[in-house]
Amino acid sequence: MNASLPDVPEVRVVGLPLLTSGFDLVERLDLAMHLKVHGPLEPMAGEPLARLAEQIALRGRGGAGFPFDRKLRAVADAAIRRGVRPVVVVNGSEDEPACRKDTVLINRAPHLILDGALLAAEALGARTLVIGVTRDSTEASMRTALAERGLGDRRGSALRARVQRNPVRMVTGESSALVRSADGGPPLPPGRKARTSEYGVGGAPTLLSNAETFAQLAVAARIGADRYCRTGLREEPGTVLLTLAGAVTRPMVVEVPTGVPLRYVLQLAGAPALPQGVLTGGYHGKWLDGVTANEAVISRAGLEACGGALGAGAVLPIGEGTCPLGESLRVAHWLASESAGQCGPCYLGLPAAARGLADVLQGGGPTALEALREVTRTVKRRGACKHPDGSAAFLESTIAVFTDDLAAHVLGDGCGRPVAGVLPLQAEAPPAQAPSGRRLAVDWTLCQGHGLCADIVPELIQLGPDGFPSVAEAAVPRYSEARASRAVRRCPALALRIEEDPTPVTRPALPAALPPGRGRRALGSGRQ
């Protein structure tokens, strides 16, 4: 089973709805219905708005969880200090195959998101609003919502508002990639890191936050901090939106107060009574074993306390009938394919990590396991964005949680279970990572082992112990075409050539059952 999620799955609510108010009345709240359901919204000055966000402990709901009041104050301070009007950006780029909460909000309650964004824009004195999206449905809904409010990107307007459409890629949802694309550049993270609160869109201080975050701000501004804090936990009040997918009978987006047991939410979606594991926070998140998940509660601190993560709000259980390491390998290949191809930790490290996990599953023994651990350690905190860090955290969690299965693959002939494909993945590889239909080939009669090719295209060619390339040919992904051509031109022995591949290589799917290991091996001392 590999159930892909529709843009707008079923929506449920536990307790009284806040973000999903009116969803039982209409499929999409246009401006008139939005005002009937939620009522008018009075503007607020900057400091009262920041205090409100602080009182309700509002944090970013896109994954990082940065306090919204601190971000708001930082943008205001930078704008005053530099004498520049700030920009407000709504990040609706929800590109993980297992996440749909923001997509649901944009499609069904776009004006609640706009309420929060416009509230912040007026408080800051911003004259520009950008809404980043990546799907046809979210682009159409948000453009319609702007038109319903009479907002557009017209010169001379008091507020210029526009929708920024980017491709569906994991890295396009990264804040710096969204800022870069809003400035007319490619939707990829830049090589250097900068705080958007200081230098964002057009070089101006930019308030950039997730779509749900702005919707939560709008709800709190209407009902007040006291009433908002009556829902959920004292330290993390309010509700959260979660996407339930994986081994469930009813994939859904659910609004739930903080403090509700995770097991209750899983039962609501029809998950196994005692799942083998639950991936929390999406594909940059962390696994919980079944017993721990049964005791966990929904909140950022609650999930972190038991080793999980709220992250992007995706919750993905898997049942006993599938190999958890095999499921994780499918995700690891996808994460590697989502590389922007710009920095070594991402375009070299993540494919190496996926190969390492595959080697463990295929009987590589303790050596393969230690190599996998080393790769995940080396990619962290060295990338141009957070994609390598999140991917490494996912892999580290995989080998830390599923210890019995890991031992079965490392010490013996594997767990014997098939890979059911219960975790949603996109069907097609993104353009940059997709095979180009060409291959880089080595002519062994000419190769003299100079090693320049390994320096130029290390993602395709590595040198073996003898100093010669370890492969005879390699499929060239699109992002490596220029480097592969340069390697051919610079080979002193003219031993490299690029050929058209008559059978273009695609990412191989895992077999229904993983191959057996190559005999028993000892884990060795110090292995956990």
CSV table of C-alpha atoms in Angstrom, one decimal, residues 127-450:
chain,number,residue,atom,x,y,z
A,127,ARG,CA,3.7,47.6,2.0
A,128,THR,CA,4.4,44.1,0.4
A,129,LEU,CA,2.8,40.8,1.1
A,130,VAL,CA,4.0,37.6,-0.7
A,131,ILE,CA,2.2,34.2,-0.4
A,132,GLY,CA,4.4,31.3,-1.4
A,133,VAL,CA,2.6,28.2,-2.8
A,134,THR,CA,3.6,25.1,-4.8
A,135,ARG,CA,0.3,23.5,-5.9
A,136,ASP,CA,-2.3,24.3,-8.5
A,137,SER,CA,-5.1,24.1,-5.9
A,138,THR,CA,-3.4,26.4,-3.4
A,139,GLU,CA,-2.4,28.9,-6.0
A,140,ALA,CA,-6.0,29.1,-7.3
A,141,SER,CA,-7.5,29.4,-3.9
A,142,MET,CA,-5.1,32.2,-2.7
A,143,ARG,CA,-5.4,34.2,-5.9
A,144,THR,CA,-9.2,34.0,-5.6
A,145,ALA,CA,-9.0,35.1,-1.9
A,146,LEU,CA,-6.8,38.1,-2.9
A,147,ALA,CA,-9.3,39.1,-5.6
A,148,GLU,CA,-12.2,38.8,-3.1
A,149,ARG,CA,-10.4,41.4,-0.9
A,150,GLY,CA,-9.6,43.6,-3.8
A,151,LEU,CA,-5.8,43.0,-3.3
A,152,GLY,CA,-3.3,42.8,-6.0
A,153,ASP,CA,0.2,43.7,-7.1
A,154,ARG,CA,-0.7,47.1,-8.5
A,155,ARG,CA,1.8,50.0,-8.3
A,156,GLY,CA,0.7,52.7,-6.0
A,157,SER,CA,-1.4,50.4,-3.9
A,158,ALA,CA,-1.3,50.8,-0.1
A,159,LEU,CA,-0.4,47.1,0.0
A,160,ARG,CA,1.0,45.1,-2.9
A,161,ALA,CA,0.0,41.5,-2.5
A,162,ARG,CA,1.0,38.6,-4.8
A,163,VAL,CA,1.2,34.9,-5.0
A,164,GLN,CA,4.6,33.3,-5.6
A,165,ARG,CA,4.4,29.9,-7.3
A,166,ASN,CA,7.3,27.5,-6.9
A,167,PRO,CA,7.9,23.9,-7.9
A,168,VAL,CA,6.9,21.1,-5.6
A,169,ARG,CA,10.3,20.4,-4.1
A,170,MET,CA,11.4,19.8,-0.5
A,171,VAL,CA,14.0,22.6,-0.6
A,172,THR,CA,11.6,25.2,-2.1
A,173,GLY,CA,9.8,25.4,1.3
A,174,GLU,CA,13.0,26.5,3.0
A,175,SER,CA,12.7,30.2,4.0
A,176,SER,CA,15.7,31.4,2.1
A,177,ALA,CA,14.6,29.6,-1.0
A,178,LEU,CA,11.3,31.3,-0.9
A,179,VAL,CA,12.9,34.7,-0.4
A,180,ARG,CA,15.2,34.0,-3.3
A,181,SER,CA,12.4,33.1,-5.6
A,182,ALA,CA,10.4,36.1,-4.5
A,183,ASP,CA,13.3,38.2,-5.7
A,184,GLY,CA,13.2,36.6,-9.1
A,185,GLY,CA,15.9,34.0,-8.5
A,186,PRO,CA,15.7,30.2,-8.6
A,187,PRO,CA,13.7,28.6,-5.8
A,188,LEU,CA,16.7,27.2,-4.1
A,189,PRO,CA,18.6,28.0,-0.9
A,190,PRO,CA,21.5,30.5,-1.5
A,191,GLY,CA,25.0,29.5,-0.6
A,192,ARG,CA,25.2,31.7,2.5
A,193,LYS,CA,22.8,31.9,5.4
A,194,ALA,CA,21.2,35.2,6.4
A,195,ARG,CA,18.4,36.1,8.8
A,196,THR,CA,15.3,37.1,6.9
A,197,SER,CA,14.4,39.4,9.8
A,198,GLU,CA,17.3,41.5,8.7
A,199,TYR,CA,17.7,40.9,5.0
A,200,GLY,CA,14.8,39.2,3.2
A,201,VAL,CA,12.7,40.0,0.1
A,202,GLY,CA,14.4,42.9,-1.8
A,203,GLY,CA,16.9,43.1,1.0
A,204,ALA,CA,14.3,44.4,3.4
A,205,PRO,CA,13.5,43.0,6.9
A,206,THR,CA,11.0,40.2,6.3
A,207,LEU,CA,8.5,38.6,8.5
A,208,LEU,CA,8.3,35.0,7.1
A,209,SER,CA,6.2,32.4,8.8
A,210,ASN,CA,4.1,29.3,8.0
A,211,ALA,CA,0.5,29.5,6.8
A,212,GLU,CA,-0.9,27.9,10.0
A,213,THR,CA,1.1,30.3,12.2
A,214,PHE,CA,-0.7,33.3,10.6
A,215,ALA,CA,-4.1,31.5,10.9
A,216,GLN,CA,-3.4,30.9,14.6
A,217,LEU,CA,-2.5,34.6,15.1
A,218,ALA,CA,-5.8,35.6,13.5
A,219,VAL,CA,-7.9,33.3,15.8
A,220,ALA,CA,-6.1,34.6,18.9
A,221,ALA,CA,-6.5,38.2,17.8
A,222,ARG,CA,-10.3,37.7,17.5
A,223,ILE,CA,-11.0,35.8,20.7
A,224,GLY,CA,-8.2,37.2,22.9
A,225,ALA,CA,-5.4,35.5,24.8
A,226,ASP,CA,-7.5,34.4,27.8
A,227,ARG,CA,-10.0,32.6,25.8
A,228,TYR,CA,-7.4,31.1,23.4
A,229,CYS,CA,-5.4,29.7,26.4
A,230,ARG,CA,-8.5,27.8,27.7
A,231,THR,CA,-7.9,25.2,25.1
A,232,GLY,CA,-5.0,22.9,25.3
A,233,LEU,CA,-2.0,22.8,27.7
A,234,ARG,CA,-1.1,25.8,29.9
A,235,GLU,CA,2.5,26.0,28.5
A,236,GLU,CA,1.4,25.3,24.9
A,237,PRO,CA,-2.2,26.5,24.6
A,238,GLY,CA,-4.4,26.3,21.6
A,239,THR,CA,-4.8,23.6,18.9
A,240,VAL,CA,-2.5,22.1,16.2
A,241,LEU,CA,-3.2,20.7,12.8
A,242,LEU,CA,-1.9,17.3,12.1
A,243,THR,CA,-1.8,15.2,8.9
A,244,LEU,CA,-2.5,11.5,9.6
A,245,ALA,CA,-1.2,9.1,6.9
A,246,GLY,CA,0.7,5.9,6.6
A,247,ALA,CA,-0.9,2.7,7.9
A,248,VAL,CA,-4.3,4.2,8.6
A,249,THR,CA,-7.7,3.4,7.1
A,250,ARG,CA,-8.7,7.0,6.9
A,251,PRO,CA,-6.0,9.5,6.0
A,252,MET,CA,-7.0,12.9,7.3
A,253,VAL,CA,-6.1,16.3,8.6
A,254,VAL,CA,-7.2,16.8,12.2
A,255,GLU,CA,-7.4,19.8,14.4
A,256,VAL,CA,-6.6,18.7,18.0
A,257,PRO,CA,-6.0,20.6,21.3
A,258,THR,CA,-2.5,20.2,22.7
A,259,GLY,CA,-2.3,17.6,25.4
A,260,VAL,CA,-4.5,15.0,23.7
A,261,PRO,CA,-2.9,11.5,23.8
A,262,LEU,CA,-1.3,10.5,20.5
A,263,ARG,CA,-3.0,7.1,20.7
A,264,TYR,CA,-6.4,8.8,20.5
A,265,VAL,CA,-5.5,10.6,17.3
A,266,LEU,CA,-4.2,7.4,15.8
A,267,GLN,CA,-7.3,5.5,16.6
A,268,LEU,CA,-9.4,8.3,15.0
A,269,ALA,CA,-7.6,7.6,11.7
A,270,GLY,CA,-7.8,3.9,12.0
A,271,ALA,CA,-4.2,3.1,12.8
A,272,PRO,CA,-3.2,-0.3,14.2
A,273,ALA,CA,-4.0,-0.8,17.8
A,274,LEU,CA,-0.3,-1.1,18.7
A,275,PRO,CA,1.8,0.2,15.7
A,276,GLN,CA,5.3,-1.0,15.1
A,277,GLY,CA,6.4,2.6,15.0
A,278,VAL,CA,5.1,6.1,14.4
A,279,LEU,CA,7.0,8.7,12.5
A,280,THR,CA,6.3,12.1,14.0
A,281,GLY,CA,7.1,15.4,12.4
A,282,GLY,CA,7.3,14.2,8.8
A,283,TYR,CA,10.3,13.1,6.8
A,284,HIS,CA,12.6,15.5,8.8
A,285,GLY,CA,11.1,14.1,12.0
A,286,LYS,CA,11.7,11.2,14.3
A,287,TRP,CA,10.4,7.7,14.9
A,288,LEU,CA,8.7,6.6,18.1
A,289,ASP,CA,8.3,2.9,18.9
A,290,GLY,CA,4.8,1.6,19.4
A,291,VAL,CA,5.0,1.5,23.2
A,292,THR,CA,6.4,5.0,23.5
A,293,ALA,CA,3.8,6.3,21.0
A,294,ASN,CA,1.0,4.9,23.1
A,295,GLU,CA,2.2,7.1,26.0
A,296,ALA,CA,2.9,10.3,24.1
A,297,VAL,CA,0.8,13.4,24.1
A,298,ILE,CA,0.3,15.9,21.3
A,299,SER,CA,2.5,19.0,22.0
A,300,ARG,CA,5.9,20.2,20.9
A,301,ALA,CA,7.5,19.6,24.3
A,302,GLY,CA,5.5,16.3,24.9
A,303,LEU,CA,6.7,14.7,21.7
A,304,GLU,CA,10.3,15.9,22.2
A,305,ALA,CA,10.3,14.5,25.7
A,306,CYS,CA,9.8,11.0,24.4
A,307,GLY,CA,12.1,11.3,21.5
A,308,GLY,CA,9.7,12.5,18.8
A,309,ALA,CA,9.0,15.8,17.1
A,310,LEU,CA,6.0,17.9,16.2
A,311,GLY,CA,7.8,19.3,13.2
A,312,ALA,CA,5.6,19.8,10.2
A,313,GLY,CA,2.7,18.1,11.9
A,314,ALA,CA,2.7,14.8,10.0
A,315,VAL,CA,2.0,11.6,12.0
A,316,LEU,CA,2.7,8.3,10.1
A,317,PRO,CA,2.2,5.0,11.9
A,318,ILE,CA,3.4,1.7,10.3
A,319,GLY,CA,2.1,-1.8,11.2
A,320,GLU,CA,3.8,-5.1,12.1
A,321,GLY,CA,3.5,-6.4,8.5
A,322,THR,CA,6.2,-4.2,7.0
A,323,CYS,CA,9.9,-3.8,7.4
A,324,PRO,CA,10.5,-0.5,9.2
A,325,LEU,CA,14.1,-0.2,7.9
A,326,GLY,CA,12.9,-0.9,4.3
A,327,GLU,CA,10.2,1.8,4.7
A,328,SER,CA,12.8,4.2,5.9
A,329,LEU,CA,15.1,3.3,3.0
A,330,ARG,CA,12.4,4.4,0.6
A,331,VAL,CA,12.2,7.7,2.4
A,332,ALA,CA,16.0,8.0,2.5
A,333,HIS,CA,16.1,7.6,-1.3
A,334,TRP,CA,13.4,10.3,-1.7
A,335,LEU,CA,15.2,12.7,0.6
A,336,ALA,CA,18.4,12.2,-1.4
A,337,SER,CA,16.4,12.9,-4.6
A,338,GLU,CA,15.2,16.2,-3.2
A,339,SER,CA,18.7,17.6,-3.1
A,340,ALA,CA,19.2,21.0,-4.8
A,341,GLY,CA,22.5,19.6,-6.0
A,342,GLN,CA,24.3,22.7,-4.6
A,343,CYS,CA,26.4,21.6,-1.6
A,344,GLY,CA,28.4,18.5,-0.8
A,345,PRO,CA,26.6,17.5,2.4
A,346,CYS,CA,23.4,17.3,0.5
A,347,TYR,CA,24.1,16.0,-3.0
A,348,LEU,CA,26.9,13.7,-1.9
A,349,GLY,CA,26.1,13.0,1.7
A,350,LEU,CA,22.4,12.1,1.4
A,351,PRO,CA,22.8,9.6,-1.5
A,352,ALA,CA,25.7,8.1,0.4
A,353,ALA,CA,23.5,7.8,3.5
A,354,ALA,CA,20.8,6.1,1.5
A,355,ARG,CA,23.3,3.7,0.0
A,356,GLY,CA,24.6,3.0,3.5
A,357,LEU,CA,21.2,2.1,4.8
A,358,ALA,CA,20.7,-0.2,1.7
A,359,ASP,CA,24.0,-1.9,2.4
A,360,VAL,CA,22.9,-2.5,6.0
A,361,LEU,CA,19.7,-4.1,4.8
A,362,GLN,CA,21.5,-6.3,2.3
A,363,GLY,CA,23.8,-7.8,4.9
A,364,GLY,CA,26.7,-5.4,5.0
A,365,GLY,CA,27.2,-6.1,8.7
A,366,PRO,CA,28.8,-3.9,11.3
A,367,THR,CA,31.0,-2.1,8.8
A,368,ALA,CA,28.0,-0.9,6.8
A,369,LEU,CA,26.3,0.2,10.0
A,370,GLU,CA,29.3,2.2,11.2
A,371,ALA,CA,29.7,3.7,7.7
A,372,LEU,CA,26.0,4.8,7.8
A,373,ARG,CA,26.5,6.4,11.3
A,374,GLU,CA,29.6,8.2,10.1
A,375,VAL,CA,27.8,9.7,7.0
A,376,THR,CA,24.9,11.0,9.1
A,377,ARG,CA,27.3,12.6,11.5
A,378,THR,CA,29.3,14.4,8.8
A,379,VAL,CA,26.3,15.9,6.9
A,380,LYS,CA,24.9,17.7,9.9
A,381,ARG,CA,25.3,21.5,10.3
A,382,ARG,CA,27.2,21.8,7.0
A,383,GLY,CA,24.6,22.3,4.4
A,384,ALA,CA,23.3,25.4,2.6
A,385,CYS,CA,19.9,24.7,4.2
A,386,LYS,CA,18.4,22.5,6.8
A,387,HIS,CA,17.6,19.6,4.4
A,388,PRO,CA,20.8,17.6,5.3
A,389,ASP,CA,20.2,18.2,9.0
A,390,GLY,CA,16.6,17.0,8.9
A,391,SER,CA,17.4,14.0,6.8
A,392,ALA,CA,20.2,13.0,9.1
A,393,ALA,CA,18.0,13.3,12.1
A,394,PHE,CA,15.4,11.0,10.4
A,395,LEU,CA,18.1,8.3,9.6
A,396,GLU,CA,19.6,8.5,13.1
A,397,SER,CA,16.2,8.0,14.6
A,398,THR,CA,15.5,5.0,12.3
A,399,ILE,CA,18.6,3.1,13.5
A,400,ALA,CA,18.0,4.2,17.2
A,401,VAL,CA,14.4,3.1,17.4
A,402,PHE,CA,14.2,-0.2,15.4
A,403,THR,CA,17.0,-1.9,17.1
A,404,ASP,CA,15.5,-5.4,16.9
A,405,ASP,CA,15.1,-5.2,13.1
A,406,LEU,CA,18.5,-3.6,12.8
A,407,ALA,CA,20.1,-6.5,14.7
A,408,ALA,CA,18.2,-9.0,12.5
A,409,HIS,CA,19.6,-7.4,9.3
A,410,VAL,CA,23.1,-6.8,10.7
A,411,LEU,CA,23.6,-10.1,12.6
A,412,GLY,CA,21.5,-12.4,10.5
A,413,ASP,CA,19.4,-12.8,7.4
A,414,GLY,CA,17.0,-9.9,7.8
A,415,CYS,CA,13.6,-9.5,9.4
A,416,GLY,CA,11.9,-11.5,6.7
A,417,ARG,CA,9.1,-8.9,6.3
A,418,PRO,CA,8.2,-7.3,2.9
A,419,VAL,CA,8.3,-3.5,2.3
A,420,ALA,CA,4.6,-2.6,2.0
A,421,GLY,CA,5.2,1.0,0.9
A,422,VAL,CA,2.9,2.6,3.5
A,423,LEU,CA,4.6,5.9,3.7
A,424,PRO,CA,3.4,8.3,1.0
A,425,LEU,CA,6.0,9.4,-1.6
A,426,GLN,CA,5.8,11.4,-4.8
A,427,ALA,CA,5.6,9.2,-7.8
A,428,GLU,CA,8.1,11.2,-9.9
A,429,ALA,CA,11.6,12.3,-9.3
A,430,PRO,CA,12.0,16.1,-9.3
A,431,PRO,CA,13.6,17.6,-12.4
A,432,ALA,CA,17.0,18.4,-11.0
A,433,GLN,CA,17.5,14.9,-9.7
A,434,ALA,CA,15.8,13.0,-12.5
A,435,PRO,CA,18.1,11.0,-14.8
A,436,SER,CA,19.2,13.0,-17.8
A,437,GLY,CA,19.2,10.0,-20.1
A,438,ARG,CA,23.0,10.1,-20.4
A,439,ARG,CA,25.8,8.2,-18.7
A,440,LEU,CA,29.4,8.9,-17.9
A,441,ALA,CA,31.6,6.1,-19.1
A,442,VAL,CA,35.3,5.2,-18.5
A,443,ASP,CA,37.5,3.8,-21.2
A,444,TRP,CA,39.8,1.5,-19.3
A,445,THR,CA,42.2,1.2,-22.2
A,446,LEU,CA,43.0,4.9,-21.8
A,447,CYS,CA,42.5,5.6,-18.1
A,448,GLN,CA,45.8,6.4,-16.3
A,449,GLY,CA,44.3,7.1,-12.8
A,450,HIS,CA,44.9,10.8,-12.7
